[in-house]
Amino acid sequence: MDRALSLLAAFDADHRVLTLAELSRRSAIPLSSALRLAARLVSWGALERDGAGRYCVGLRLLEVATLAPRGHGLREVALPFMHDLAEVTRQHVQLAVRDGMQAMLVERLSARQAASVEYRTGGRLPLHSTGVGLVLLAFAPQEVQEELLAKPVYSEPGNRLIPADTLRRTLADVRLKRLAVFRREDESETIVSIAAPVFGQDETAVGVLGVLVPKRVAQPRLLGLAVQTAARSISRELGARRSSGAPDSQL
């Protein structure tokens, strides 16, 4: 089982199609063993082969992934509100959950004219250098926050050290306002991320809703209200007694 998972983990956003030799090298599994495992995964549908004999992730994994309640159930409830936000912003609308020390996108809606961004559905984002990540970190259990703050934290991109006290103040502000506004300077232009928490029945944050817009058209105050309104609506649909939610931890 561990070897099969290692074989699947050889794929990522930059390596979507791999030869057998590449699979073997990236998974650190001997060629003969990789061939046997790949054949079993192909027969089950977890992998597929193209006309050149290269391997790619199979649709069976997508079928299984849609059964994950933490992402799929949230997505089903959130989609109508995400479509409303997409109509207003004409840019990117994101829905994410925390997976360990990273954020994972469970859905992204993007307009045709939206600015170019790297994030994709199923992709992972840093907690400390994205709007959705900051919200998830601000409302994460205290031990999660302390684990991240105990190590040097660097901005992405830029690779600048973020002092722990600065990050603590940022997280406190996000908890207070229930809103994160994060500006990410890419090579082409600055992208502004505006995100708000989504709460579940037990009043804990189960996800985050966010928008990505170019700085030149961003209106954080107005977009912040729109994102918070949509996030509260999703929270009510999920059974949150208080749509504004309540933070679990205060650093």
PDB file of C-alpha atoms in Angstrom:
ATOM      1  CA  MET A   1       0.000   0.000   0.000  1.00  0.00           C
ATOM      2  CA  ASP A   2       2.774   2.461   0.930  1.00  0.00           C
ATOM      3  CA  ARG A   3       4.510   1.872  -2.391  1.00  0.00           C
ATOM      4  CA  ALA A   4       1.294   2.366  -4.332  1.00  0.00           C
ATOM      5  CA  LEU A   5       0.737   5.678  -2.568  1.00  0.00           C
ATOM      6  CA  SER A   6       4.323   6.693  -3.285  1.00  0.00           C
ATOM      7  CA  LEU A   7       3.740   5.952  -6.945  1.00  0.00           C
ATOM      8  CA  LEU A   8       0.651   8.179  -7.007  1.00  0.00           C
ATOM      9  CA  ALA A   9       2.500  10.891  -5.105  1.00  0.00           C
ATOM     10  CA  ALA A  10       5.018  11.067  -7.954  1.00  0.00           C
ATOM     11  CA  PHE A  11       2.461  13.144  -9.883  1.00  0.00           C
ATOM     12  CA  ASP A  12       2.009  16.841  -9.209  1.00  0.00           C
ATOM     13  CA  ALA A  13       0.934  19.985 -11.043  1.00  0.00           C
ATOM     14  CA  ASP A  14       4.216  20.113 -12.969  1.00  0.00           C
ATOM     15  CA  HIS A  15       4.377  16.368 -13.645  1.00  0.00           C
ATOM     16  CA  ARG A  16       0.954  15.263 -14.854  1.00  0.00           C
ATOM     17  CA  VAL A  17       2.211  12.664 -17.334  1.00  0.00           C
ATOM     18  CA  LEU A  18       5.160  10.382 -16.522  1.00  0.00           C
ATOM     19  CA  THR A  19       7.028   7.573 -18.215  1.00  0.00           C
ATOM     20  CA  LEU A  20       7.688   4.400 -16.274  1.00  0.00           C
ATOM     21  CA  ALA A  21      11.303   5.460 -15.752  1.00  0.00           C
ATOM     22  CA  GLU A  22      10.156   8.831 -14.384  1.00  0.00           C
ATOM     23  CA  LEU A  23       7.655   7.126 -12.105  1.00  0.00           C
ATOM     24  CA  SER A  24      10.388   4.880 -10.780  1.00  0.00           C
ATOM     25  CA  ARG A  25      12.807   7.747 -10.194  1.00  0.00           C
ATOM     26  CA  ARG A  26      10.335  10.149  -8.604  1.00  0.00           C
ATOM     27  CA  SER A  27       8.869   7.510  -6.289  1.00  0.00           C
ATOM     28  CA  ALA A  28      12.236   5.883  -5.465  1.00  0.00           C
ATOM     29  CA  ILE A  29      10.752   2.496  -6.389  1.00  0.00           C
ATOM     30  CA  PRO A  30      12.807   0.039  -8.479  1.00  0.00           C
ATOM     31  CA  LEU A  31      11.760  -0.124 -12.120  1.00  0.00           C
ATOM     32  CA  SER A  32      10.439  -3.689 -11.998  1.00  0.00           C
ATOM     33  CA  SER A  33       8.370  -3.011  -8.870  1.00  0.00           C
ATOM     34  CA  ALA A  34       7.086   0.257 -10.312  1.00  0.00           C
ATOM     35  CA  LEU A  35       5.947  -1.620 -13.438  1.00  0.00           C
ATOM     36  CA  ARG A  36       3.970  -4.160 -11.386  1.00  0.00           C
ATOM     37  CA  LEU A  37       2.389  -1.500  -9.176  1.00  0.00           C
ATOM     38  CA  ALA A  38       1.526   0.710 -12.128  1.00  0.00           C
ATOM     39  CA  ALA A  39      -0.173  -2.231 -13.891  1.00  0.00           C
ATOM     40  CA  ARG A  40      -2.318  -2.886 -10.799  1.00  0.00           C
ATOM     41  CA  LEU A  41      -3.239   0.791 -10.501  1.00  0.00           C
ATOM     42  CA  VAL A  42      -4.154   0.926 -14.196  1.00  0.00           C
ATOM     43  CA  SER A  43      -6.424  -2.105 -13.829  1.00  0.00           C
ATOM     44  CA  TRP A  44      -8.197  -0.449 -10.887  1.00  0.00           C
ATOM     45  CA  GLY A  45      -8.490   2.884 -12.676  1.00  0.00           C
ATOM     46  CA  ALA A  46      -6.208   4.943 -10.458  1.00  0.00           C
ATOM     47  CA  LEU A  47      -3.796   5.368 -13.378  1.00  0.00           C
ATOM     48  CA  GLU A  48      -4.299   5.549 -17.116  1.00  0.00           C
ATOM     49  CA  ARG A  49      -1.890   5.220 -20.065  1.00  0.00           C
ATOM     50  CA  ASP A  50      -1.788   7.404 -23.144  1.00  0.00           C
ATOM     51  CA  GLY A  51      -0.950   6.405 -26.697  1.00  0.00           C
ATOM     52  CA  ALA A  52       2.777   6.721 -25.997  1.00  0.00           C
ATOM     53  CA  GLY A  53       2.577   4.410 -22.987  1.00  0.00           C
ATOM     54  CA  ARG A  54       3.043   7.190 -20.448  1.00  0.00           C
ATOM     55  CA  TYR A  55       1.067   7.238 -17.203  1.00  0.00           C
ATOM     56  CA  CYS A  56      -1.348   9.822 -15.822  1.00  0.00           C
ATOM     57  CA  VAL A  57      -3.792   9.935 -12.931  1.00  0.00           C
ATOM     58  CA  GLY A  58      -7.010   8.030 -13.682  1.00  0.00           C
ATOM     59  CA  LEU A  59     -10.612   9.173 -13.344  1.00  0.00           C
ATOM     60  CA  ARG A  60     -11.311   6.575 -10.653  1.00  0.00           C
ATOM     61  CA  LEU A  61      -9.379   8.723  -8.189  1.00  0.00           C
ATOM     62  CA  LEU A  62     -11.602  11.691  -9.006  1.00  0.00           C
ATOM     63  CA  GLU A  63     -14.653   9.535  -8.376  1.00  0.00           C
ATOM     64  CA  VAL A  64     -13.310   8.520  -4.970  1.00  0.00           C
ATOM     65  CA  ALA A  65     -12.240  12.079  -4.108  1.00  0.00           C
ATOM     66  CA  THR A  66     -15.791  13.391  -4.568  1.00  0.00           C
ATOM     67  CA  LEU A  67     -16.865  11.196  -1.630  1.00  0.00           C
ATOM     68  CA  ALA A  68     -14.745  13.160   0.839  1.00  0.00           C
ATOM     69  CA  PRO A  69     -17.379  14.846   3.067  1.00  0.00           C
ATOM     70  CA  ARG A  70     -15.176  17.675   4.325  1.00  0.00           C
ATOM     71  CA  GLY A  71     -14.534  19.010   0.843  1.00  0.00           C
ATOM     72  CA  HIS A  72     -17.395  17.752  -1.312  1.00  0.00           C
ATOM     73  CA  GLY A  73     -20.260  18.517   1.094  1.00  0.00           C
ATOM     74  CA  LEU A  74     -18.939  22.007   1.683  1.00  0.00           C
ATOM     75  CA  ARG A  75     -18.510  22.515  -2.049  1.00  0.00           C
ATOM     76  CA  GLU A  76     -22.097  21.517  -2.825  1.00  0.00           C
ATOM     77  CA  VAL A  77     -23.464  24.030  -0.321  1.00  0.00           C
ATOM     78  CA  ALA A  78     -21.065  26.794  -1.318  1.00  0.00           C
ATOM     79  CA  LEU A  79     -21.345  26.609  -5.120  1.00  0.00           C
ATOM     80  CA  PRO A  80     -24.493  28.746  -5.554  1.00  0.00           C
ATOM     81  CA  PHE A  81     -22.965  31.528  -3.450  1.00  0.00           C
ATOM     82  CA  MET A  82     -19.652  31.177  -5.266  1.00  0.00           C
ATOM     83  CA  HIS A  83     -21.419  31.650  -8.589  1.00  0.00           C
ATOM     84  CA  ASP A  84     -22.994  34.851  -7.252  1.00  0.00           C
ATOM     85  CA  LEU A  85     -19.565  36.162  -6.234  1.00  0.00           C
ATOM     86  CA  ALA A  86     -18.116  35.163  -9.594  1.00  0.00           C
ATOM     87  CA  GLU A  87     -20.814  37.193 -11.355  1.00  0.00           C
ATOM     88  CA  VAL A  88     -19.931  40.245  -9.252  1.00  0.00           C
ATOM     89  CA  THR A  89     -16.133  40.037  -9.409  1.00  0.00           C
ATOM     90  CA  ARG A  90     -15.556  38.540 -12.880  1.00  0.00           C
ATOM     91  CA  GLN A  91     -12.295  37.186 -11.481  1.00  0.00           C
ATOM     92  CA  HIS A  92     -11.479  34.156  -9.270  1.00  0.00           C
ATOM     93  CA  VAL A  93     -13.579  32.758  -6.413  1.00  0.00           C
ATOM     94  CA  GLN A  94     -11.954  30.169  -4.148  1.00  0.00           C
ATOM     95  CA  LEU A  95     -13.195  27.644  -1.599  1.00  0.00           C
ATOM     96  CA  ALA A  96     -10.568  26.002   0.593  1.00  0.00           C
ATOM     97  CA  VAL A  97     -10.147  23.814   3.668  1.00  0.00           C
ATOM     98  CA  ARG A  98      -7.158  23.243   5.915  1.00  0.00           C
ATOM     99  CA  ASP A  99      -5.248  20.003   5.403  1.00  0.00           C
ATOM    100  CA  GLY A 100      -2.536  19.815   8.042  1.00  0.00           C
ATOM    101  CA  MET A 101      -0.222  22.792   7.658  1.00  0.00           C
ATOM    102  CA  GLN A 102      -1.523  23.762   4.215  1.00  0.00           C
ATOM    103  CA  ALA A 103      -4.700  25.018   2.600  1.00  0.00           C
ATOM    104  CA  MET A 104      -6.303  22.874  -0.095  1.00  0.00           C
ATOM    105  CA  LEU A 105      -8.553  24.314  -2.786  1.00  0.00           C
ATOM    106  CA  VAL A 106     -11.716  22.249  -3.143  1.00  0.00           C
ATOM    107  CA  GLU A 107     -13.206  24.547  -5.792  1.00  0.00           C
ATOM    108  CA  ARG A 108     -12.277  27.544  -7.917  1.00  0.00           C
ATOM    109  CA  LEU A 109     -14.480  29.487 -10.288  1.00  0.00           C
ATOM    110  CA  SER A 110     -12.670  31.725 -12.764  1.00  0.00           C
ATOM    111  CA  ALA A 111     -13.950  34.182 -15.341  1.00  0.00           C
ATOM    112  CA  ARG A 112     -12.474  34.106 -18.814  1.00  0.00           C
ATOM    113  CA  GLN A 113     -10.918  37.549 -18.379  1.00  0.00           C
ATOM    114  CA  ALA A 114      -9.575  36.831 -14.873  1.00  0.00           C
ATOM    115  CA  ALA A 115      -5.958  37.546 -14.036  1.00  0.00           C
ATOM    116  CA  SER A 116      -3.557  34.635 -14.364  1.00  0.00           C
ATOM    117  CA  VAL A 117      -2.938  32.741 -11.113  1.00  0.00           C
ATOM    118  CA  GLU A 118      -1.219  29.456 -10.306  1.00  0.00           C
ATOM    119  CA  TYR A 119      -3.735  28.034  -7.852  1.00  0.00           C
ATOM    120  CA  ARG A 120      -5.912  25.167  -9.117  1.00  0.00           C
ATOM    121  CA  THR A 121      -8.637  22.966  -7.687  1.00  0.00           C
ATOM    122  CA  GLY A 122      -6.990  20.254  -5.620  1.00  0.00           C
ATOM    123  CA  GLY A 123      -3.847  22.345  -5.254  1.00  0.00           C
ATOM    124  CA  ARG A 124      -2.240  23.340  -1.977  1.00  0.00           C
ATOM    125  CA  LEU A 125      -1.484  26.826  -0.714  1.00  0.00           C
ATOM    126  CA  PRO A 126       0.643  28.118   2.167  1.00  0.00           C
ATOM    127  CA  LEU A 127      -1.273  29.132   5.274  1.00  0.00           C
ATOM    128  CA  HIS A 128       0.822  32.225   5.967  1.00  0.00           C
ATOM    129  CA  SER A 129       1.108  33.759   2.482  1.00  0.00           C
ATOM    130  CA  THR A 130      -2.422  33.646   1.046  1.00  0.00           C
ATOM    131  CA  GLY A 131      -5.711  35.209   2.059  1.00  0.00           C
ATOM    132  CA  VAL A 132      -7.537  31.897   2.405  1.00  0.00           C
ATOM    133  CA  GLY A 133      -4.562  30.431   4.242  1.00  0.00           C
ATOM    134  CA  LEU A 134      -4.453  33.252   6.803  1.00  0.00           C
ATOM    135  CA  VAL A 135      -8.135  32.750   7.596  1.00  0.00           C
ATOM    136  CA  LEU A 136      -7.694  29.005   8.036  1.00  0.00           C
ATOM    137  CA  LEU A 137      -4.649  29.575  10.237  1.00  0.00           C
ATOM    138  CA  ALA A 138      -6.359  32.271  12.315  1.00  0.00           C
ATOM    139  CA  PHE A 139      -9.237  29.927  13.149  1.00  0.00           C
ATOM    140  CA  ALA A 140      -7.161  26.742  13.461  1.00  0.00           C
ATOM    141  CA  PRO A 141      -6.602  25.074  16.842  1.00  0.00           C
ATOM    142  CA  GLN A 142      -3.960  26.799  18.925  1.00  0.00           C
ATOM    143  CA  GLU A 143      -1.520  23.896  18.633  1.00  0.00           C
ATOM    144  CA  VAL A 144      -1.558  24.246  14.835  1.00  0.00           C
ATOM    145  CA  GLN A 145      -0.793  27.945  15.077  1.00  0.00           C
ATOM    146  CA  GLU A 146       1.982  27.388  17.594  1.00  0.00           C
ATOM    147  CA  GLU A 147       3.570  24.668  15.449  1.00  0.00           C
ATOM    148  CA  LEU A 148       3.816  27.043  12.503  1.00  0.00           C
ATOM    149  CA  LEU A 149       4.934  30.028  14.588  1.00  0.00           C
ATOM    150  CA  ALA A 150       7.642  27.984  16.309  1.00  0.00           C
ATOM    151  CA  LYS A 151       9.660  27.880  13.083  1.00  0.00           C
ATOM    152  CA  PRO A 152      11.007  30.656  10.842  1.00  0.00           C
ATOM    153  CA  VAL A 153       8.260  31.700   8.419  1.00  0.00           C
ATOM    154  CA  TYR A 154       9.105  33.266   5.061  1.00  0.00           C
ATOM    155  CA  SER A 155       6.861  35.134   2.647  1.00  0.00           C
ATOM    156  CA  GLU A 156       5.896  33.547  -0.674  1.00  0.00           C
ATOM    157  CA  PRO A 157       7.031  34.948  -3.034  1.00  0.00           C
ATOM    158  CA  GLY A 158       9.859  37.170  -1.830  1.00  0.00           C
ATOM    159  CA  ASN A 159      11.279  34.783   0.757  1.00  0.00           C
ATOM    160  CA  ARG A 160      11.334  37.495   3.429  1.00  0.00           C
ATOM    161  CA  LEU A 161      11.307  36.481   7.074  1.00  0.00           C
ATOM    162  CA  ILE A 162       7.967  37.212   8.739  1.00  0.00           C
ATOM    163  CA  PRO A 163       8.530  37.938  12.463  1.00  0.00           C
ATOM    164  CA  ALA A 164       6.369  35.729  14.680  1.00  0.00           C
ATOM    165  CA  ASP A 165       4.918  38.764  16.487  1.00  0.00           C
ATOM    166  CA  THR A 166       3.893  40.286  13.160  1.00  0.00           C
ATOM    167  CA  LEU A 167       2.116  37.104  12.112  1.00  0.00           C
ATOM    168  CA  ARG A 168       0.424  36.841  15.524  1.00  0.00           C
ATOM    169  CA  ARG A 169      -0.944  40.368  15.141  1.00  0.00           C
ATOM    170  CA  THR A 170      -2.149  39.562  11.634  1.00  0.00           C
ATOM    171  CA  LEU A 171      -3.984  36.461  12.845  1.00  0.00           C
ATOM    172  CA  ALA A 172      -5.553  38.373  15.729  1.00  0.00           C
ATOM    173  CA  ASP A 173      -6.798  41.013  13.284  1.00  0.00           C
ATOM    174  CA  VAL A 174      -8.262  38.322  11.011  1.00  0.00           C
ATOM    175  CA  ARG A 175     -10.101  36.758  13.958  1.00  0.00           C
ATOM    176  CA  LEU A 176     -11.432  40.139  15.055  1.00  0.00           C
ATOM    177  CA  LYS A 177     -12.630  41.230  11.609  1.00  0.00           C
ATOM    178  CA  ARG A 178     -13.396  37.723  10.323  1.00  0.00           C
ATOM    179  CA  LEU A 179     -11.739  38.853   7.139  1.00  0.00           C
ATOM    180  CA  ALA A 180      -8.273  38.634   5.591  1.00  0.00           C
ATOM    181  CA  VAL A 181      -6.937  40.996   2.930  1.00  0.00           C
ATOM    182  CA  PHE A 182      -3.634  39.800   1.505  1.00  0.00           C
ATOM    183  CA  ARG A 183      -1.620  41.373  -1.308  1.00  0.00           C
ATOM    184  CA  ARG A 184       0.616  39.066  -3.290  1.00  0.00           C
ATOM    185  CA  GLU A 185       3.167  40.683  -5.562  1.00  0.00           C
ATOM    186  CA  ASP A 186       3.791  38.507  -8.597  1.00  0.00           C
ATOM    187  CA  GLU A 187       6.058  39.294 -11.522  1.00  0.00           C
ATOM    188  CA  SER A 188       3.288  40.678 -13.725  1.00  0.00           C
ATOM    189  CA  GLU A 189       0.993  42.422 -11.217  1.00  0.00           C
ATOM    190  CA  THR A 190      -0.157  42.516  -7.611  1.00  0.00           C
ATOM    191  CA  ILE A 191      -3.058  40.204  -6.787  1.00  0.00           C
ATOM    192  CA  VAL A 192      -5.314  40.989  -3.823  1.00  0.00           C
ATOM    193  CA  SER A 193      -6.899  38.082  -1.948  1.00  0.00           C
ATOM    194  CA  ILE A 194      -9.943  38.764   0.229  1.00  0.00           C
ATOM    195  CA  ALA A 195     -11.227  35.856   2.317  1.00  0.00           C
ATOM    196  CA  ALA A 196     -13.729  35.094   5.094  1.00  0.00           C
ATOM    197  CA  PRO A 197     -14.294  31.996   7.264  1.00  0.00           C
ATOM    198  CA  VAL A 198     -17.130  29.517   6.842  1.00  0.00           C
ATOM    199  CA  PHE A 199     -18.458  27.922  10.029  1.00  0.00           C
ATOM    200  CA  GLY A 200     -20.208  24.609  10.658  1.00  0.00           C
ATOM    201  CA  GLN A 201     -22.691  23.296  13.184  1.00  0.00           C
ATOM    202  CA  ASP A 202     -20.203  23.270  16.052  1.00  0.00           C
ATOM    203  CA  GLU A 203     -19.250  26.895  15.327  1.00  0.00           C
ATOM    204  CA  THR A 204     -15.728  25.982  14.236  1.00  0.00           C
ATOM    205  CA  ALA A 205     -14.328  27.105  10.904  1.00  0.00           C
ATOM    206  CA  VAL A 206     -14.799  24.316   8.355  1.00  0.00           C
ATOM    207  CA  GLY A 207     -13.485  26.244   5.374  1.00  0.00           C
ATOM    208  CA  VAL A 208     -12.865  29.622   3.828  1.00  0.00           C
ATOM    209  CA  LEU A 209     -14.342  31.555   0.931  1.00  0.00           C
ATOM    210  CA  GLY A 210     -12.165  34.007  -0.975  1.00  0.00           C
ATOM    211  CA  VAL A 211     -11.785  36.084  -4.109  1.00  0.00           C
ATOM    212  CA  LEU A 212      -8.659  36.960  -6.076  1.00  0.00           C
ATOM    213  CA  VAL A 213      -8.613  40.240  -7.990  1.00  0.00           C
ATOM    214  CA  PRO A 214      -5.890  42.422  -9.536  1.00  0.00           C
ATOM    215  CA  LYS A 215      -4.883  45.359  -7.360  1.00  0.00           C
ATOM    216  CA  ARG A 216      -5.804  47.792 -10.134  1.00  0.00           C
ATOM    217  CA  VAL A 217      -9.513  46.862  -9.840  1.00  0.00           C
ATOM    218  CA  ALA A 218      -9.641  45.743  -6.215  1.00  0.00           C
ATOM    219  CA  GLN A 219     -12.068  47.403  -3.804  1.00  0.00           C
ATOM    220  CA  PRO A 220     -11.284  45.569  -0.545  1.00  0.00           C
ATOM    221  CA  ARG A 221     -14.025  47.246   1.495  1.00  0.00           C
ATOM    222  CA  LEU A 222     -16.849  46.459  -0.916  1.00  0.00           C
ATOM    223  CA  LEU A 223     -15.523  43.017  -1.843  1.00  0.00           C
ATOM    224  CA  GLY A 224     -14.938  42.235   1.825  1.00  0.00           C
ATOM    225  CA  LEU A 225     -18.609  42.849   2.589  1.00  0.00           C
ATOM    226  CA  ALA A 226     -19.645  40.681  -0.363  1.00  0.00           C
ATOM    227  CA  VAL A 227     -17.346  37.824   0.662  1.00  0.00           C
ATOM    228  CA  GLN A 228     -18.446  37.987   4.309  1.00  0.00           C
ATOM    229  CA  THR A 229     -22.105  37.990   3.319  1.00  0.00           C
ATOM    230  CA  ALA A 230     -21.633  34.924   1.115  1.00  0.00           C
ATOM    231  CA  ALA A 231     -19.579  33.157   3.808  1.00  0.00           C
ATOM    232  CA  ARG A 232     -22.276  33.803   6.419  1.00  0.00           C
ATOM    233  CA  SER A 233     -24.920  32.446   4.060  1.00  0.00           C
ATOM    234  CA  ILE A 234     -22.919  29.256   3.518  1.00  0.00           C
ATOM    235  CA  SER A 235     -22.422  28.950   7.283  1.00  0.00           C
ATOM    236  CA  ARG A 236     -26.188  29.163   7.863  1.00  0.00           C
ATOM    237  CA  GLU A 237     -26.770  26.477   5.234  1.00  0.00           C
ATOM    238  CA  LEU A 238     -24.260  24.267   7.060  1.00  0.00           C
ATOM    239  CA  GLY A 239     -26.171  24.698  10.316  1.00  0.00           C
ATOM    240  CA  ALA A 240     -24.071  27.292  12.117  1.00  0.00           C
ATOM    241  CA  ARG A 241     -26.212  28.755  14.895  1.00  0.00           C
ATOM    242  CA  ARG A 242     -24.390  32.067  14.692  1.00  0.00           C
ATOM    243  CA  SER A 243     -23.505  32.863  11.102  1.00  0.00           C
ATOM    244  CA  SER A 244     -20.687  35.159  12.215  1.00  0.00           C
ATOM    245  CA  GLY A 245     -19.000  32.246  13.978  1.00  0.00           C
ATOM    246  CA  ALA A 246     -16.797  32.243  17.027  1.00  0.00           C
ATOM    247  CA  PRO A 247     -13.003  31.864  17.159  1.00  0.00           C
ATOM    248  CA  ASP A 248     -11.631  28.845  18.965  1.00  0.00           C
ATOM    249  CA  SER A 249      -8.221  30.204  19.857  1.00  0.00           C
ATOM    250  CA  GLN A 250      -6.731  33.505  20.826  1.00  0.00           C
ATOM    251  CA  LEU A 251      -2.989  33.931  20.695  1.00  0.00           C
TER     252      LEU A 251
END
